Coordinates of C-alpha atoms in Angstrom, one line a residue:
Chain A
M224 CA 8.4 30.1 6.2
T225 CA 7.3 30.2 9.9
K226 CA 3.9 31.3 8.7
Y227 CA 3.8 28.3 6.3
I228 CA 4.7 25.9 9.1
A229 CA 2.1 27.4 11.4
R230 CA -0.5 27.1 8.8
R231 CA 0.3 23.5 8.1
L232 CA 0.3 22.7 11.9
V233 CA -3.1 24.3 12.1
L234 CA -4.4 22.2 9.2
L235 CA -3.0 19.1 10.9
V236 CA -5.5 19.5 13.8
P237 CA -8.7 18.9 11.9
T238 CA -7.1 16.0 10.0
V239 CA -6.1 14.3 13.3
I240 CA -9.4 15.1 14.9
L241 CA -11.2 13.6 11.9
V242 CA -9.2 10.5 12.1
T243 CA -10.0 10.0 15.7
V244 CA -13.8 10.7 15.0
I245 CA -13.8 8.1 12.3
V246 CA -12.0 5.5 14.3
F247 CA -14.1 6.2 17.4
T248 CA -17.3 5.7 15.4
L249 CA -15.9 2.6 13.7
M250 CA -15.0 1.1 17.1
R251 CA -18.5 1.6 18.5
A252 CA -19.9 -0.1 15.3
M253 CA -18.0 -3.3 16.1
P254 CA -20.1 -6.2 17.0
G255 CA -19.9 -6.9 20.8
D256 CA -19.1 -3.9 23.1
A257 CA -16.4 -3.6 25.7
A258 CA -18.7 -4.4 28.6
S259 CA -19.9 -7.7 27.4
L260 CA -16.4 -8.7 26.3
Q261 CA -14.9 -7.8 29.7
I262 CA -17.6 -9.7 31.7
G263 CA -18.0 -12.7 29.5
D264 CA -21.0 -14.6 28.3
S265 CA -22.2 -15.9 31.7
A266 CA -23.0 -12.4 33.1
S267 CA -26.6 -11.4 33.5
R268 CA -28.2 -8.6 31.6
D269 CA -28.2 -6.4 34.7
Q270 CA -24.6 -6.9 35.4
I271 CA -23.7 -6.0 31.8
E272 CA -25.9 -2.9 32.0
T273 CA -24.2 -1.8 35.3
L274 CA -20.8 -2.2 33.8
R275 CA -21.9 -0.3 30.7
A276 CA -23.0 2.5 32.9
Q277 CA -19.6 2.4 34.8
L278 CA -17.7 2.5 31.6
G279 CA -19.9 5.3 30.3
L280 CA -21.0 3.2 27.3
D281 CA -24.7 4.0 27.9
R282 CA -24.2 7.6 27.0
P283 CA -24.6 8.9 23.5
L284 CA -21.7 8.5 21.0
Y285 CA -20.7 12.1 20.9
A286 CA -20.7 12.3 24.7
Q287 CA -18.4 9.3 24.8
Y288 CA -16.2 10.9 22.3
F289 CA -15.8 14.2 24.2
V290 CA -15.0 12.3 27.4
W291 CA -12.3 10.4 25.5
A292 CA -11.0 13.5 23.8
A293 CA -10.9 15.4 27.1
G294 CA -9.0 12.5 28.6
V295 CA -6.4 12.6 25.7
L296 CA -5.9 16.3 26.2
T297 CA -5.1 15.7 29.9
G298 CA -2.8 12.8 29.1
D299 CA -5.3 10.1 30.0
F300 CA -5.7 7.8 27.0
G301 CA -7.9 5.2 28.8
K302 CA -7.4 1.7 30.1
S303 CA -7.1 -1.5 28.3
H304 CA -10.2 -3.7 29.1
R305 CA -7.9 -6.7 28.8
T306 CA -5.0 -5.8 31.2
Q307 CA -6.8 -2.9 33.2
Q308 CA -3.5 -1.0 32.7
P309 CA -3.3 2.5 31.0
V310 CA -3.0 1.8 27.3
I311 CA -0.3 4.5 27.0
D312 CA 2.1 2.4 29.0
E313 CA 1.9 -0.5 26.6
L314 CA 2.2 1.8 23.6
K315 CA 5.3 3.5 25.2
N316 CA 7.0 0.0 25.4
A317 CA 6.1 -0.8 21.7
I318 CA 7.3 2.5 20.2
P319 CA 11.1 2.0 20.6
V320 CA 10.8 -1.4 18.8
S321 CA 9.0 0.0 15.8
A322 CA 11.1 3.1 15.7
E323 CA 14.3 1.0 15.6
L324 CA 12.8 -1.2 13.0
A325 CA 11.7 1.8 10.8
L326 CA 15.0 3.5 11.2
A327 CA 17.0 0.3 10.4
G328 CA 14.6 -0.1 7.4
V329 CA 15.3 3.4 6.1
L330 CA 19.0 2.9 6.5
T331 CA 18.8 -0.4 4.6
A332 CA 16.8 1.2 1.9
V333 CA 19.2 4.1 1.5
A334 CA 22.2 1.8 1.6
V335 CA 20.8 -0.2 -1.3
A336 CA 19.1 2.5 -3.3
L337 CA 21.9 5.1 -3.4
P338 CA 24.6 3.1 -5.0
L339 CA 22.2 1.0 -7.1
G340 CA 20.3 4.0 -8.5
T341 CA 23.5 5.9 -9.2
L342 CA 25.1 2.9 -11.0
A343 CA 21.9 2.5 -13.1
A344 CA 21.7 6.2 -14.1
T345 CA 25.4 6.5 -14.9
N346 CA 25.3 3.3 -17.0
R347 CA 22.0 4.0 -18.7
A348 CA 20.7 1.2 -21.0
R349 CA 23.6 -1.1 -20.2
H350 CA 23.5 -4.4 -18.4
I351 CA 24.0 -3.0 -15.0
D352 CA 21.1 -0.6 -15.5
Y353 CA 18.8 -3.4 -16.4
A354 CA 20.0 -5.5 -13.5
A355 CA 19.4 -2.6 -11.1
R356 CA 15.9 -2.0 -12.5
L357 CA 15.1 -5.6 -12.1
V358 CA 16.2 -5.7 -8.5
A359 CA 14.0 -2.7 -7.9
L360 CA 11.0 -4.2 -9.7
A361 CA 11.4 -7.4 -7.7
G362 CA 11.4 -5.3 -4.5
L363 CA 8.1 -3.6 -5.6
S364 CA 6.5 -7.0 -6.5
I365 CA 7.5 -9.3 -3.6
P366 CA 5.2 -8.6 -0.7
S367 CA 6.9 -8.1 2.7
F368 CA 5.2 -11.1 4.1
V369 CA 6.4 -13.3 1.3
L370 CA 10.0 -12.1 1.7
G371 CA 9.8 -12.4 5.5
T372 CA 8.5 -15.9 5.3
L373 CA 11.1 -17.0 2.8
V374 CA 13.9 -15.4 4.9
V375 CA 12.7 -17.4 7.9
L376 CA 12.4 -20.5 5.8
F377 CA 15.9 -20.3 4.4
L378 CA 17.5 -19.4 7.7
A379 CA 15.8 -22.4 9.2
L380 CA 16.6 -24.8 6.4
W381 CA 20.2 -23.8 5.6
F382 CA 21.5 -22.6 9.0
G383 CA 19.1 -24.2 11.4
W384 CA 19.0 -20.9 13.1
L385 CA 16.1 -18.4 13.8
P386 CA 16.5 -14.9 15.2
P387 CA 15.9 -14.8 18.9
T388 CA 12.3 -13.9 19.7
G389 CA 11.1 -11.0 21.8
Y390 CA 12.9 -7.8 22.2
V391 CA 16.2 -6.9 23.8
P392 CA 17.0 -3.2 23.7
L393 CA 20.2 -2.1 21.8
Y394 CA 21.8 -0.7 25.0
V395 CA 21.2 -3.9 27.0
D396 CA 22.6 -6.4 24.6
P397 CA 23.7 -5.0 21.2
L398 CA 24.5 -8.4 19.7
T399 CA 21.1 -10.0 20.5
N400 CA 19.4 -6.8 19.4
L401 CA 21.2 -6.9 16.1
Q402 CA 20.3 -10.6 15.5
Q403 CA 16.7 -9.6 16.2
F404 CA 16.6 -6.7 13.9
V405 CA 18.8 -7.4 10.9
F406 CA 16.3 -9.5 9.0
P407 CA 13.1 -7.7 9.8
A408 CA 14.9 -4.5 8.8
L409 CA 16.0 -6.1 5.5
V410 CA 12.4 -7.1 4.8
V411 CA 11.0 -3.7 5.6
G412 CA 13.8 -1.8 3.9
Y413 CA 13.9 -3.8 0.6
R414 CA 10.5 -2.6 -0.4
S415 CA 11.3 1.1 0.2
S416 CA 14.7 0.6 -1.4
A417 CA 12.9 -0.4 -4.7
L418 CA 11.0 2.8 -4.9
M419 CA 14.0 4.8 -3.9
T420 CA 16.3 3.1 -6.5
R421 CA 13.9 4.1 -9.2
M422 CA 13.7 7.6 -7.8
V423 CA 17.5 8.0 -7.6
R424 CA 17.9 6.7 -11.1
S425 CA 15.3 8.9 -12.8
S426 CA 16.2 12.0 -10.8
L427 CA 19.9 11.6 -11.5
L428 CA 19.2 11.0 -15.2
D429 CA 17.3 14.2 -15.2
V430 CA 20.0 16.2 -13.5
L431 CA 22.8 14.7 -15.7
Q432 CA 21.2 16.4 -18.7
Q433 CA 21.4 19.9 -17.2
D434 CA 23.7 22.5 -18.5
Y435 CA 25.8 22.9 -15.3
I436 CA 26.8 19.3 -15.6
R437 CA 28.3 20.0 -19.1
T438 CA 30.0 23.1 -17.6
A439 CA 31.5 21.0 -14.8
M440 CA 32.7 18.5 -17.3
S441 CA 34.2 21.1 -19.6
K442 CA 36.2 22.7 -16.9
G443 CA 38.0 19.4 -16.6
L444 CA 36.5 17.8 -13.5
S445 CA 36.6 14.0 -13.5
W446 CA 33.4 12.1 -14.1
P447 CA 33.1 10.7 -10.5
T448 CA 33.6 14.2 -9.1
V449 CA 30.9 15.6 -11.3
V450 CA 28.5 12.8 -10.3
R451 CA 29.2 13.1 -6.6
R452 CA 29.6 16.8 -6.1
H453 CA 27.3 18.2 -8.8
A454 CA 24.8 15.7 -9.9
L455 CA 23.9 13.6 -6.8
R456 CA 23.5 16.6 -4.5
N457 CA 20.7 17.9 -6.6
A458 CA 19.3 14.6 -7.6
L459 CA 18.8 13.6 -4.0
I460 CA 16.4 16.3 -3.1
P461 CA 13.3 14.5 -4.5
V462 CA 14.7 11.2 -3.0
M463 CA 14.6 12.9 0.5
T464 CA 11.0 13.7 0.0
L465 CA 10.3 10.1 -0.8
I466 CA 11.8 8.9 2.5
G467 CA 9.2 11.0 4.3
T468 CA 6.3 9.7 2.3
Q469 CA 7.6 6.2 2.9
V470 CA 6.8 6.4 6.6
G471 CA 3.3 5.1 6.1
A472 CA 4.6 2.2 3.9
L473 CA 7.3 1.5 6.5
L474 CA 4.7 1.3 9.2
S475 CA 2.6 -1.1 7.1
G476 CA 5.7 -3.2 6.4
A477 CA 6.4 -3.2 10.2
V478 CA 3.0 -4.7 10.9
V479 CA 3.9 -7.7 8.7
S480 CA 7.5 -7.8 9.8
E481 CA 6.8 -7.6 13.5
T482 CA 4.2 -10.4 13.1
I483 CA 6.6 -12.7 11.3
F484 CA 9.6 -12.1 13.5
S485 CA 7.6 -11.8 16.8
L486 CA 8.8 -8.3 17.6
P487 CA 6.6 -6.6 20.2
G488 CA 6.2 -3.3 18.2
V489 CA 3.3 -1.0 17.5
G490 CA 2.2 -3.1 14.5
R491 CA 1.8 -6.2 16.5
L492 CA 0.2 -4.3 19.3
F493 CA -2.4 -3.0 16.8
I494 CA -3.2 -6.5 15.5
Q495 CA -3.5 -7.8 19.0
A496 CA -5.7 -4.9 20.1
V497 CA -8.0 -5.3 17.1
T498 CA -8.5 -9.1 17.5
Q499 CA -9.2 -8.7 21.2
R500 CA -11.5 -5.7 20.5
D501 CA -9.5 -3.5 22.9
Y502 CA -11.1 -0.2 21.9
A503 CA -8.9 2.1 24.0
M504 CA -5.8 0.4 22.7
V505 CA -6.8 0.7 19.1
Q506 CA -7.7 4.3 19.5
V507 CA -4.4 5.3 21.1
V508 CA -2.4 3.3 18.4
I509 CA -4.3 4.9 15.6
L510 CA -3.9 8.4 17.1
F511 CA -0.1 7.8 17.4
I512 CA 0.1 6.5 13.8
A513 CA -1.9 9.3 12.3
L514 CA 0.3 11.9 14.2
V515 CA 3.5 10.2 13.0
V516 CA 2.4 10.1 9.4
S517 CA 1.0 13.6 9.2
L518 CA 4.0 15.1 11.0
S519 CA 6.5 13.3 8.8
N520 CA 4.7 14.7 5.8
L521 CA 5.0 18.1 7.2
I522 CA 8.7 17.8 8.1
V523 CA 9.4 16.6 4.5
D524 CA 7.7 19.6 3.0
V525 CA 9.6 22.0 5.2
L526 CA 12.9 20.2 4.6
Y527 CA 12.3 20.4 0.9
A528 CA 12.2 24.2 1.1
V529 CA 15.3 24.3 3.4
V530 CA 17.4 22.1 1.1
D531 CA 16.3 23.5 -2.2
P532 CA 16.3 27.3 -2.2
R533 CA 14.3 27.3 -5.4
V534 CA 11.3 26.1 -3.5
G535 CA 9.5 28.7 -1.4
Y536 CA 6.2 28.7 0.4
E537 CA 4.4 31.9 0.9
Chain B
M258 CA -18.8 0.2 -44.9
A259 CA -22.3 0.6 -43.3
V260 CA -24.3 3.3 -44.9
T261 CA -27.3 4.9 -43.1
S262 CA -30.5 6.0 -44.7
T263 CA -29.2 9.6 -45.1
G264 CA -26.4 8.3 -47.3
V265 CA -23.7 9.3 -44.8
S266 CA -21.4 6.5 -43.7
A267 CA -21.7 5.6 -40.1
A268 CA -17.9 5.8 -39.7
A269 CA -18.1 9.4 -40.9
I270 CA -20.6 10.3 -38.2
A271 CA -18.8 8.6 -35.4
G272 CA -15.5 10.0 -36.7
P273 CA -12.5 7.9 -37.2
R274 CA -10.8 8.9 -34.0
P275 CA -11.9 6.6 -31.1
L276 CA -11.0 3.3 -32.9
E277 CA -8.0 4.8 -34.6
G278 CA -6.8 6.2 -31.2
F279 CA -7.2 2.7 -29.7
R280 CA -5.2 1.2 -32.6
V281 CA -2.3 3.6 -32.1
F282 CA -2.4 2.9 -28.4
A283 CA -2.4 -0.9 -28.9
R284 CA 0.4 -0.7 -31.4
R285 CA 2.5 1.4 -28.9
F286 CA 1.7 -1.0 -26.1
A287 CA 2.6 -4.0 -28.2
R288 CA 6.1 -2.6 -28.5
Q289 CA 6.6 -2.9 -24.8
P290 CA 8.0 -6.4 -24.2
L291 CA 7.7 -6.3 -20.4
G292 CA 4.2 -4.9 -20.7
M293 CA 3.1 -7.6 -23.0
F294 CA 4.7 -10.2 -20.7
G295 CA 2.7 -8.7 -17.8
L296 CA -0.5 -8.8 -19.9
A297 CA 0.1 -12.5 -20.8
V298 CA 0.5 -13.4 -17.1
L299 CA -2.5 -11.4 -16.1
V300 CA -4.6 -13.0 -18.8
A301 CA -3.5 -16.4 -17.6
L302 CA -4.4 -15.4 -14.0
V303 CA -7.9 -14.3 -15.2
V304 CA -8.4 -17.6 -17.0
I305 CA -7.4 -19.5 -13.8
A306 CA -9.7 -17.3 -11.8
L307 CA -12.6 -18.0 -14.2
F308 CA -12.1 -21.7 -15.0
G309 CA -9.6 -22.8 -12.3
P310 CA -12.1 -25.2 -10.7
D311 CA -12.6 -26.9 -14.2
L312 CA -8.9 -27.1 -14.8
A313 CA -8.0 -28.6 -11.5
Q314 CA -7.4 -32.3 -11.3
W315 CA -8.1 -32.5 -7.6
D316 CA -10.6 -31.4 -5.1
P317 CA -9.2 -28.5 -3.0
Y318 CA -11.0 -29.7 0.1
E319 CA -10.6 -33.4 -0.3
L320 CA -8.3 -34.9 2.4
G321 CA -5.7 -37.3 1.0
T322 CA -3.7 -40.0 2.5
K323 CA -0.4 -38.6 1.2
R324 CA 0.4 -35.9 3.6
L325 CA 3.2 -33.3 3.0
A326 CA 4.2 -35.3 -0.1
A327 CA 6.9 -33.7 -2.2
P328 CA 6.0 -32.4 -5.7
S329 CA 5.5 -35.2 -8.1
A330 CA 3.8 -35.9 -11.5
D331 CA 0.5 -36.5 -9.6
H332 CA 0.9 -33.5 -7.3
W333 CA 2.8 -30.8 -9.2
M334 CA 3.4 -28.7 -6.1
G335 CA 3.0 -31.5 -3.5
T336 CA 0.4 -31.9 -0.8
D337 CA -0.3 -30.1 2.5
Q338 CA -0.5 -31.4 6.0
L339 CA -4.0 -32.7 5.3
G340 CA -3.1 -34.3 2.0
R341 CA -4.7 -31.7 -0.2
D342 CA -3.2 -30.9 -3.5
V343 CA -1.3 -27.6 -3.2
W344 CA -1.5 -26.6 -6.9
T345 CA -5.3 -27.1 -6.9
R346 CA -5.6 -25.0 -3.8
I347 CA -3.4 -22.3 -5.5
M348 CA -5.7 -22.4 -8.6
Y349 CA -8.8 -21.9 -6.4
G350 CA -7.0 -19.2 -4.4
V351 CA -6.3 -17.1 -7.5
R352 CA -10.1 -16.4 -7.8
P353 CA -10.6 -14.4 -4.6
S354 CA -7.3 -12.7 -5.1
I355 CA -8.0 -11.5 -8.6
T356 CA -11.7 -10.8 -8.0
V357 CA -11.0 -8.7 -4.9
A358 CA -8.2 -6.9 -6.7
F359 CA -10.3 -5.9 -9.7
G360 CA -13.2 -5.0 -7.5
A361 CA -11.1 -2.8 -5.3
V362 CA -9.6 -1.0 -8.2
A363 CA -13.0 -0.4 -9.8
I364 CA -14.3 1.0 -6.5
S365 CA -11.4 3.3 -5.9
I366 CA -11.3 4.5 -9.6
F367 CA -15.1 5.1 -9.9
T368 CA -15.4 6.8 -6.5
G369 CA -12.1 8.6 -6.9
T370 CA -13.0 9.9 -10.3
A371 CA -16.4 11.1 -9.2
V372 CA -15.2 12.8 -6.0
G373 CA -12.1 14.2 -7.6
A374 CA -13.7 15.6 -10.7
I375 CA -16.7 17.1 -8.9
S376 CA -14.3 18.4 -6.1
A377 CA -12.1 20.2 -8.7
Y378 CA -15.0 21.4 -10.9
T379 CA -17.2 22.8 -8.2
G380 CA -14.6 23.8 -5.6
G381 CA -15.9 25.6 -2.5
I382 CA -17.2 23.8 0.6
F383 CA -17.5 20.4 -1.1
D384 CA -13.9 20.5 -2.2
L385 CA -12.7 21.6 1.2
V386 CA -14.6 18.9 3.1
M387 CA -13.6 16.1 0.6
Q388 CA -9.9 17.1 0.8
R389 CA -9.9 17.0 4.6
I390 CA -11.5 13.6 4.5
T391 CA -8.8 12.5 2.0
D392 CA -6.1 13.9 4.4
A393 CA -7.6 11.8 7.2
L394 CA -7.7 8.7 5.1
E395 CA -4.1 9.3 4.0
A396 CA -2.9 9.6 7.6
L397 CA -3.5 5.9 8.1
P398 CA -1.2 3.4 6.4
A399 CA -2.8 0.8 4.1
L400 CA -2.8 -2.1 6.4
F401 CA -4.0 -0.2 9.4
L402 CA -7.0 1.3 7.6
G403 CA -7.7 -2.0 5.9
I404 CA -7.8 -4.0 9.1
L405 CA -9.9 -1.3 10.9
V406 CA -12.5 -1.6 8.2
L407 CA -12.4 -5.4 8.2
T408 CA -13.0 -5.6 12.0
I409 CA -16.4 -3.8 11.5
V410 CA -17.5 -5.7 8.3
P411 CA -16.2 -9.3 8.6
P412 CA -14.0 -10.3 5.6
S413 CA -15.9 -11.3 2.5
Y414 CA -15.4 -10.5 -1.2
G415 CA -17.5 -7.4 -0.8
S416 CA -15.9 -6.1 2.4
L417 CA -12.4 -6.8 1.2
M418 CA -13.1 -4.9 -2.1
F419 CA -14.5 -2.0 -0.1
A420 CA -11.7 -1.9 2.5
I421 CA -8.9 -2.0 -0.2
G422 CA -10.8 0.4 -2.4
L423 CA -11.0 2.8 0.5
V424 CA -7.3 2.4 1.1
M425 CA -6.5 3.4 -2.5
L426 CA -9.1 6.1 -2.8
P427 CA -7.0 9.1 -1.7
V428 CA -4.4 8.7 -4.4
A429 CA -7.0 8.1 -7.2
Q430 CA -9.0 11.1 -5.9
R431 CA -6.0 13.4 -5.8
V432 CA -4.8 12.5 -9.3
V433 CA -8.2 13.0 -10.8
R434 CA -8.6 16.3 -8.9
A435 CA -5.3 17.6 -10.1
S436 CA -5.9 16.6 -13.7
T437 CA -9.4 18.1 -13.7
L438 CA -8.0 21.4 -12.3
A439 CA -5.6 21.4 -15.2
V440 CA -8.3 21.2 -17.9
K441 CA -11.0 23.0 -16.0
H442 CA -10.2 26.4 -17.6
A443 CA -9.3 25.1 -21.0
D444 CA -11.0 27.0 -23.9
F445 CA -13.1 24.0 -25.0
V446 CA -14.7 23.8 -21.6
T447 CA -15.5 27.5 -21.6
A448 CA -16.8 27.2 -25.2
S449 CA -19.2 24.4 -24.2
R450 CA -20.4 26.3 -21.2
V451 CA -21.1 29.3 -23.5
L452 CA -23.1 27.0 -25.7
G453 CA -25.3 26.2 -22.7
A454 CA -24.0 22.8 -21.7
T455 CA -24.9 21.7 -18.2
N456 CA -22.2 20.9 -15.6
T457 CA -22.9 17.2 -15.8
R458 CA -22.5 17.2 -19.6
I459 CA -19.2 19.2 -19.3
I460 CA -17.8 16.8 -16.8
L461 CA -18.9 13.7 -18.6
R462 CA -18.3 14.8 -22.2
H463 CA -15.4 17.2 -22.0
I464 CA -13.4 16.7 -18.8
L465 CA -13.5 13.0 -18.3
P466 CA -12.2 12.0 -21.8
N467 CA -9.3 14.5 -21.3
I468 CA -8.2 13.0 -18.0
L469 CA -8.5 9.4 -19.2
S470 CA -4.7 8.8 -19.5
P471 CA -3.8 9.6 -15.9
V472 CA -6.8 7.6 -14.7
L473 CA -5.7 4.6 -16.7
V474 CA -2.2 4.8 -15.4
I475 CA -3.4 5.1 -11.8
A476 CA -5.8 2.1 -12.3
S477 CA -3.0 -0.1 -13.6
A478 CA -0.7 1.0 -10.8
E479 CA -3.4 0.3 -8.3
L480 CA -3.9 -3.3 -9.5
G481 CA -0.5 -4.4 -8.2
G482 CA -1.1 -2.6 -5.0
A483 CA -4.5 -4.2 -4.6
I484 CA -3.2 -7.7 -5.0
L485 CA -0.4 -6.8 -2.5
T486 CA -2.8 -5.4 0.1
S487 CA -5.3 -8.1 -0.2
S488 CA -2.8 -10.9 0.1
S489 CA -1.1 -9.1 3.0
L490 CA -4.5 -8.8 4.8
S491 CA -5.2 -12.5 4.2
F492 CA -1.7 -13.4 5.5
L493 CA -2.5 -11.5 8.7
G494 CA -5.8 -13.3 9.1
F495 CA -8.1 -10.7 7.6
G496 CA -8.9 -12.4 4.3
T497 CA -11.7 -14.5 2.9
P498 CA -12.5 -17.1 5.7
P499 CA -11.5 -20.7 5.5
P500 CA -12.0 -23.4 4.1
E501 CA -11.8 -21.4 0.8
P502 CA -8.1 -21.3 -0.2
S503 CA -6.6 -17.9 -0.1
L504 CA -3.1 -17.3 -1.4
G505 CA -2.0 -15.0 1.5
A506 CA -3.3 -17.3 4.1
M507 CA -1.5 -20.3 2.6
V508 CA 1.8 -18.6 3.4
S509 CA 0.8 -18.1 7.0
G510 CA -0.7 -20.4 9.6
D511 CA -0.4 -24.1 8.7
G512 CA 1.9 -23.3 5.7
R513 CA 4.4 -21.6 8.0
Q514 CA 4.1 -24.3 10.7
F515 CA 5.1 -27.0 8.3
M516 CA 7.3 -25.2 5.8
T517 CA 10.6 -26.5 7.1
Q518 CA 9.4 -30.0 6.4
A519 CA 7.6 -29.1 3.2
P520 CA 8.9 -25.8 1.7
W521 CA 6.5 -26.2 -1.3
L522 CA 3.6 -25.3 1.0
V523 CA 4.7 -21.6 1.0
I524 CA 6.9 -21.4 -2.1
G525 CA 4.0 -22.1 -4.6
P526 CA 1.6 -19.5 -3.3
A527 CA 4.4 -17.0 -2.6
T528 CA 5.6 -17.3 -6.2
V529 CA 2.0 -16.9 -7.7
I530 CA 1.4 -13.8 -5.5
S531 CA 4.7 -12.2 -6.4
L532 CA 4.3 -13.0 -10.1
S533 CA 0.9 -11.5 -10.3
I534 CA 2.0 -8.3 -8.6
L535 CA 5.1 -8.2 -10.9
A536 CA 2.8 -8.6 -14.0
A537 CA 0.6 -5.8 -12.8
N538 CA 3.6 -3.6 -12.3
F539 CA 4.9 -4.4 -15.8
I540 CA 1.6 -3.4 -17.3
G541 CA 1.5 -0.3 -15.2
D542 CA 5.0 0.8 -16.3
A543 CA 4.3 0.0 -19.9
L544 CA 1.0 2.0 -19.8
R545 CA 2.8 5.0 -18.3
D546 CA 5.4 4.9 -21.0
V547 CA 2.7 4.7 -23.7
L548 CA 0.3 7.2 -22.3
D549 CA 2.6 9.8 -20.8
P550 CA 3.7 12.0 -23.7
R551 CA 6.5 13.5 -21.7
L552 CA 8.3 10.1 -21.5
R553 CA 7.8 9.4 -25.2
N554 CA 10.9 9.7 -27.3

């Protein structure tokens, strides 16, 4: 097991390096470089050249990459050409927002999917099953930006109320924080809940056909006990894996949700950085995202083996 | 029945199987009500994409005097803040959405099939490099990767297809690779190699036909994802540039600004987007039920 984790961690290194190389190259292929953006159109050619030299933009691409990579390894992620502040500071401020959004999204998804999927599987081919599957299918088909926009629309039309903009940390003012996060989390979570409901349903249906369920029934256990203690426990193993693979989708949903509800999270930071051609910021955001996604995939695979003793990695 | 000069019927040479196979498939698909509903919606969307401009009563760019007018017999879905007919703009907006979605699916399926099949068949360094690149692409969530690409190549039909195709490439590639690995050592592959078939011929004639089912299932599943991603991108400002109507962009920007006074500005396009993704998902589910023998009762 330790050997497996070590090997996966080692494999993660080239993946993340490759991501940064791709992004670094793409950023340099963008029309208009950092120097001319920083100085403006009025600057003379000489001024731009001087600034390029200062920023190291006149050096070959691979040299620029190594300078950047060396910086990253020593904790220096570069400065935003917009604010002249270290990009890592702004990222650090945005992470708690997106983390809370993602966590609340996952909780929403589980809270919806677990009962709904269980009801669907235990009432197979009855009305409640079809209803649950319809709710799930709607979740898969309604894009986050549509749902978010409609939520804002109905809140404004019916209640004349909109969530407070900006971000207030949970520990400063729990009520305001809750008002800010409930709806974005619903929007992000509903989509994941759709996939999860389907997964809970099909996985539970699978388990309910196993011999040990019949055994449990025939020793006189009540149906709810069998479902809860015998079936669900086993059925939830693949569902847990799904939560891990949903991290990427949650982050994509966060981009949309943070834009609609004006939450200053990583997604909105990314959109801002891209539109303002803030290279250093884009690179550090992408590095962070790639690490989060790769690590959560790794954690899921490891947890899988921990929870299910039948799964082993050599 | 057509008879060739040698006296053997053409059907006998071609064998009855391909057409027969398709008939069985079509019959099974027709028994899926939701799948048929999805297909009907998709056909309607394709018709609107092809002939929308001829069907529309209004000019999508013409500024009218009736601004933010509620839906009426004249304007089925009302008018926007510039007095333009919303339903007409939706019909025009279906074209980029559907074109980009089909193009993106085609790109990801063709590239994914080529890379996945060759990767699995040849193995070695090529496989190793391709899988690491796939890992790297997969480490970036859809919207992040899509937006990154679209900042380098400004949004157009082509660049959107490419960006979304790239986003969906890893999954297509992995499915094809896994399916190819499963048939690579089958006896009929060995047999044809013994008979002296080239690698190209083995991949094209023997491996590809055998992995067609999973490829079809993935392609239909990707269609909904492609519509979702392209409309999300255009909502975020990375779609086909104005003044061409784009469904995603109709829900953001001006649509959002005026939606409390004129909810039809966003409800119309939002419904069409969701309905098209729903249709694609219905088709995907039906195809999976039909093509996956493990699910067949």
